[in-house]
PDB file of N, CA and C in Angstrom:
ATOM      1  N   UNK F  23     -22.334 -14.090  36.463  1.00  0.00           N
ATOM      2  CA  UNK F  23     -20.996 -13.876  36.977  1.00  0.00           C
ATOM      3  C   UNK F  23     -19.963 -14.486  36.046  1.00  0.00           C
ATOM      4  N   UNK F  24     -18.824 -13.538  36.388  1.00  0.00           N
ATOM      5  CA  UNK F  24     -17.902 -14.260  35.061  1.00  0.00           C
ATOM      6  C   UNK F  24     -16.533 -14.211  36.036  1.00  0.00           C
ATOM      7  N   UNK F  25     -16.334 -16.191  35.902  1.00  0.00           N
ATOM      8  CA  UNK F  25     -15.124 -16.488  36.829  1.00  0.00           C
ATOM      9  C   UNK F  25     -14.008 -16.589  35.881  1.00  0.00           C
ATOM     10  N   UNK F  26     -13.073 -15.805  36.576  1.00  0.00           N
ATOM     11  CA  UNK F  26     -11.594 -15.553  36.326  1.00  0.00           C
ATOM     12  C   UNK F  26     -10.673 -17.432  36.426  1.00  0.00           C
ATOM     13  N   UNK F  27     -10.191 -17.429  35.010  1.00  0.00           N
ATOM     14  CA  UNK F  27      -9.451 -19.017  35.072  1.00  0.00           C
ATOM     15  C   UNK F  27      -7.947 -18.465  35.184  1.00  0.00           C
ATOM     16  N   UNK F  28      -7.397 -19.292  36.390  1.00  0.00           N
ATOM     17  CA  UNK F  28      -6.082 -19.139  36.375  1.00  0.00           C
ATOM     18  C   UNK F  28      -5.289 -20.523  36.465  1.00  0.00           C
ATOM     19  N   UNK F  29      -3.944 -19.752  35.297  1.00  0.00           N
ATOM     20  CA  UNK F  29      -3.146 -21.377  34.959  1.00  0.00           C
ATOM     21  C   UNK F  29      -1.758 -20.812  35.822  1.00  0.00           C
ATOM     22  N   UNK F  30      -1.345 -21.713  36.742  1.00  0.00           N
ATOM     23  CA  UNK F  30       0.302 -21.470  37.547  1.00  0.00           C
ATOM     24  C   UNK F  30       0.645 -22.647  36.958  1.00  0.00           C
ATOM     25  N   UNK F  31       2.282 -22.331  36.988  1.00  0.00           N
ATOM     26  CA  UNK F  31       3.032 -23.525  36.858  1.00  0.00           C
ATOM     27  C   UNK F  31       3.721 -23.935  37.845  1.00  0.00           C
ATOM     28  N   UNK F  32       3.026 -25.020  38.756  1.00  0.00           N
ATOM     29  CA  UNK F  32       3.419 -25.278  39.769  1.00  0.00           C
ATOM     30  C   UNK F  32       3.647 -24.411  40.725  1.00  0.00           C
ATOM     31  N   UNK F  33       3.416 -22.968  41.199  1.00  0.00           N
ATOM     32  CA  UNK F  33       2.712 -22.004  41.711  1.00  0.00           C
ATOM     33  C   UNK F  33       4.441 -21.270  41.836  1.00  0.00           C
ATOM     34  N   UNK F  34       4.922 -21.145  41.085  1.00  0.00           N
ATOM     35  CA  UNK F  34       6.358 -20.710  40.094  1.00  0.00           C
ATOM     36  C   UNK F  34       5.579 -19.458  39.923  1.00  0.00           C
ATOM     37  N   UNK F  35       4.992 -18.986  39.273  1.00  0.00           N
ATOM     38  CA  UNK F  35       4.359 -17.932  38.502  1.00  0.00           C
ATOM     39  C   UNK F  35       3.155 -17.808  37.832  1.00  0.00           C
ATOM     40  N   UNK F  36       1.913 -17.009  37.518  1.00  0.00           N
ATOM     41  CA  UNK F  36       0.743 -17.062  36.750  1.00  0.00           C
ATOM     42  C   UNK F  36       0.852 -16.798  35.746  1.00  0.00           C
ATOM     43  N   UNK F  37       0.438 -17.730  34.850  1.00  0.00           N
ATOM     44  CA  UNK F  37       0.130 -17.392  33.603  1.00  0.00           C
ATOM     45  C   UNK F  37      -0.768 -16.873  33.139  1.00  0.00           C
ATOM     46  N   UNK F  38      -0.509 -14.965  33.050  1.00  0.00           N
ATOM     47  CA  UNK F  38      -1.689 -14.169  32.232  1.00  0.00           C
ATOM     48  C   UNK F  38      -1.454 -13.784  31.027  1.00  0.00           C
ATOM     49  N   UNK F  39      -2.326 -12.530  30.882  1.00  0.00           N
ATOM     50  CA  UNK F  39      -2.051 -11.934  29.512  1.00  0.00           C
ATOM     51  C   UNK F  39      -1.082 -10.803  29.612  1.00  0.00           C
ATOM     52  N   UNK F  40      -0.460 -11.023  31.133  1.00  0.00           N
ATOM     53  CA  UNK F  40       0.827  -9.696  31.326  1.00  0.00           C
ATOM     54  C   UNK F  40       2.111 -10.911  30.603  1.00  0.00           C
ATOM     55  N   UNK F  41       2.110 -11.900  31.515  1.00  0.00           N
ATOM     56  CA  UNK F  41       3.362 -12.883  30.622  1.00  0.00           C
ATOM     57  C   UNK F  41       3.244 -13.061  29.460  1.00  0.00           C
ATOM     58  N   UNK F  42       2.157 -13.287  28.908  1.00  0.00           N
ATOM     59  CA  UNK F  42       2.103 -13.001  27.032  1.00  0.00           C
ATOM     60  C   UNK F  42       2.891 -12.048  26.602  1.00  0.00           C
ATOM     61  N   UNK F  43       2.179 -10.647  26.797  1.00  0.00           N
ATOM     62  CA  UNK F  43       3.148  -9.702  26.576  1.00  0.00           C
ATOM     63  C   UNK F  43       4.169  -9.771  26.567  1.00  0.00           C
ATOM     64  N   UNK F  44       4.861 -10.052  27.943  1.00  0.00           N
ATOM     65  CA  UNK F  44       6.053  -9.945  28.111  1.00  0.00           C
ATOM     66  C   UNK F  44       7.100 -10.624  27.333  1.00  0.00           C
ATOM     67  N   UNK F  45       6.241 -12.183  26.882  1.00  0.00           N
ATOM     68  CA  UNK F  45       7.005 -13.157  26.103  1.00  0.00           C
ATOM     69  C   UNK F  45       7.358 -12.525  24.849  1.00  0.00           C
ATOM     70  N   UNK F  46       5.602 -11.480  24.406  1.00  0.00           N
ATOM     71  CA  UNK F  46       5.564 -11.278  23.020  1.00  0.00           C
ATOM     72  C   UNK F  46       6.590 -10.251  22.682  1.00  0.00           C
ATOM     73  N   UNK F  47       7.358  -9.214  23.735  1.00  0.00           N
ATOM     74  CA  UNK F  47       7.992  -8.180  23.894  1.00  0.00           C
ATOM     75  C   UNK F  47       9.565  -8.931  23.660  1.00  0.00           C
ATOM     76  N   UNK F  48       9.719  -9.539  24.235  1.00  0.00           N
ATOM     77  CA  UNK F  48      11.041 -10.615  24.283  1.00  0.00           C
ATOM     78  C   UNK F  48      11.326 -10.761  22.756  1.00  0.00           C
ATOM     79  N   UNK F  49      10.633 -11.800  22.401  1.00  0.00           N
ATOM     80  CA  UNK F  49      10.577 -12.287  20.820  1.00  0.00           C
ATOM     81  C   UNK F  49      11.099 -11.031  19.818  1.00  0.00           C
ATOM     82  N   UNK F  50      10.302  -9.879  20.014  1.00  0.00           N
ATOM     83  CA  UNK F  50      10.263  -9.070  19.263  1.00  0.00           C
ATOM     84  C   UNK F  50      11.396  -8.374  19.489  1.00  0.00           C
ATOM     85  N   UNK F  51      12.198  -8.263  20.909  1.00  0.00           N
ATOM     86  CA  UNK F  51      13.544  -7.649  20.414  1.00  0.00           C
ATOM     87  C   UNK F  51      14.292  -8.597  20.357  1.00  0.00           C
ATOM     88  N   UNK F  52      14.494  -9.655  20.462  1.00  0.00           N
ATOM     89  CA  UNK F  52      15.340 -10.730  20.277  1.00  0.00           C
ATOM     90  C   UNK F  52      15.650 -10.637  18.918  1.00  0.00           C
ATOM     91  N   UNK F  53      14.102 -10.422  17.607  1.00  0.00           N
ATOM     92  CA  UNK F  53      14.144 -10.789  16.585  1.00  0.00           C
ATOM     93  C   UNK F  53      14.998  -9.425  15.889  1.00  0.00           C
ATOM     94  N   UNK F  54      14.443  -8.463  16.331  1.00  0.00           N
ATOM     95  CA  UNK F  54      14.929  -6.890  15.768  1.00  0.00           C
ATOM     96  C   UNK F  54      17.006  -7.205  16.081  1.00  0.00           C
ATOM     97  N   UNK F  55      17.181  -7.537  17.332  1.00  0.00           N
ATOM     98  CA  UNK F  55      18.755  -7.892  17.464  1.00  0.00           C
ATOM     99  C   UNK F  55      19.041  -8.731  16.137  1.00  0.00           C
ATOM    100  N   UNK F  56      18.405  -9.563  15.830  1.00  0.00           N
ATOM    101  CA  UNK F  56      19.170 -10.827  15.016  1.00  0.00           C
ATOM    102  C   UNK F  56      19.377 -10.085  13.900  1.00  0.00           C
ATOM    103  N   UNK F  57      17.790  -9.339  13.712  1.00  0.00           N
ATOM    104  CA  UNK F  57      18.144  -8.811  11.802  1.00  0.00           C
ATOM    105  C   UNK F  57      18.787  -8.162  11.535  1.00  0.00           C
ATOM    106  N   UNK F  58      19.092  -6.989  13.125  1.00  0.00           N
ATOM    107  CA  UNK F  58      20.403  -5.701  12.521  1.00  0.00           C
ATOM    108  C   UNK F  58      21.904  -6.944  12.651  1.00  0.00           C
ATOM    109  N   UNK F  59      22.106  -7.360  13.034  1.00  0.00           N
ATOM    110  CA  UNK F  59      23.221  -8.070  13.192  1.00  0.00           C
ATOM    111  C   UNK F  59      23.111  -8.937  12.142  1.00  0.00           C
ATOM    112  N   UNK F  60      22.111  -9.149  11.575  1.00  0.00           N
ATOM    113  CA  UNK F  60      22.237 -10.409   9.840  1.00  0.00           C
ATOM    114  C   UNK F  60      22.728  -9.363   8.557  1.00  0.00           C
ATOM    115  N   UNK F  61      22.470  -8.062   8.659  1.00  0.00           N
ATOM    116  CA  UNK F  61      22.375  -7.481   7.809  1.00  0.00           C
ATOM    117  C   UNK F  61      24.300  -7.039   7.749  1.00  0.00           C
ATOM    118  N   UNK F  62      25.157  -7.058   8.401  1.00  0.00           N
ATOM    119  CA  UNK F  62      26.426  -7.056   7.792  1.00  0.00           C
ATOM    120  C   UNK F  62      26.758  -6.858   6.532  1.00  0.00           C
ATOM    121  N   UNK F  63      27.136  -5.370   6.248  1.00  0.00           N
ATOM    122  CA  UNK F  63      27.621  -5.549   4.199  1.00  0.00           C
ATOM    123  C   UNK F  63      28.827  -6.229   4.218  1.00  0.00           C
ATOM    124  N   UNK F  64      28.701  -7.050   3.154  1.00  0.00           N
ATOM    125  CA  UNK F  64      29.533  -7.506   2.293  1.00  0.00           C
ATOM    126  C   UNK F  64      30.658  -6.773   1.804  1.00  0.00           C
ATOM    127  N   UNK F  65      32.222  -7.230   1.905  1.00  0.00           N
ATOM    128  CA  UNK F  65      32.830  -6.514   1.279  1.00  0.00           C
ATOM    129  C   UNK F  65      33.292  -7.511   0.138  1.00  0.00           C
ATOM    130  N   UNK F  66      33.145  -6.820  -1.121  1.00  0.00           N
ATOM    131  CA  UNK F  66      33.857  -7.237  -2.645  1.00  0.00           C
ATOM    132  C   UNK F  66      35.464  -7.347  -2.512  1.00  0.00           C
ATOM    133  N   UNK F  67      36.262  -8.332  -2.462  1.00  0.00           N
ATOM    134  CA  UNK F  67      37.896  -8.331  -3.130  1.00  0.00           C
ATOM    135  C   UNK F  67      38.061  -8.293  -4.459  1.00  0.00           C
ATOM    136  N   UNK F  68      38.201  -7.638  -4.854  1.00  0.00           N
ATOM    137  CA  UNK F  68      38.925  -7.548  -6.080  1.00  0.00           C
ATOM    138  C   UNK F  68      40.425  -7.249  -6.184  1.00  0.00           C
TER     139      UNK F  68
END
């Protein structure tokens, strides 16, 4: 038999491999926002 380990935080919420995701989903548009918004051209004065 294969027992299922479960971690709560303080019974707030379970920590699975759906909140991974979800974290890992977060990150990843958080990060995609930052880079289009870093990428701003430059304008030259001359």
């Amino acid at each position: 038999m294969r027992k299922e380990i479960e971690f709560t935080t303080r019974g707030f919420f379970t920590m699975d491999y759906s909140l991974l995701t979800a974290m890992l989903g977060a990150v990843a548009t958080y990060l995609v926002i930052i880079i289009q918004f870093g990428e701003s051209p430059v304008e030259q004065i001359n």
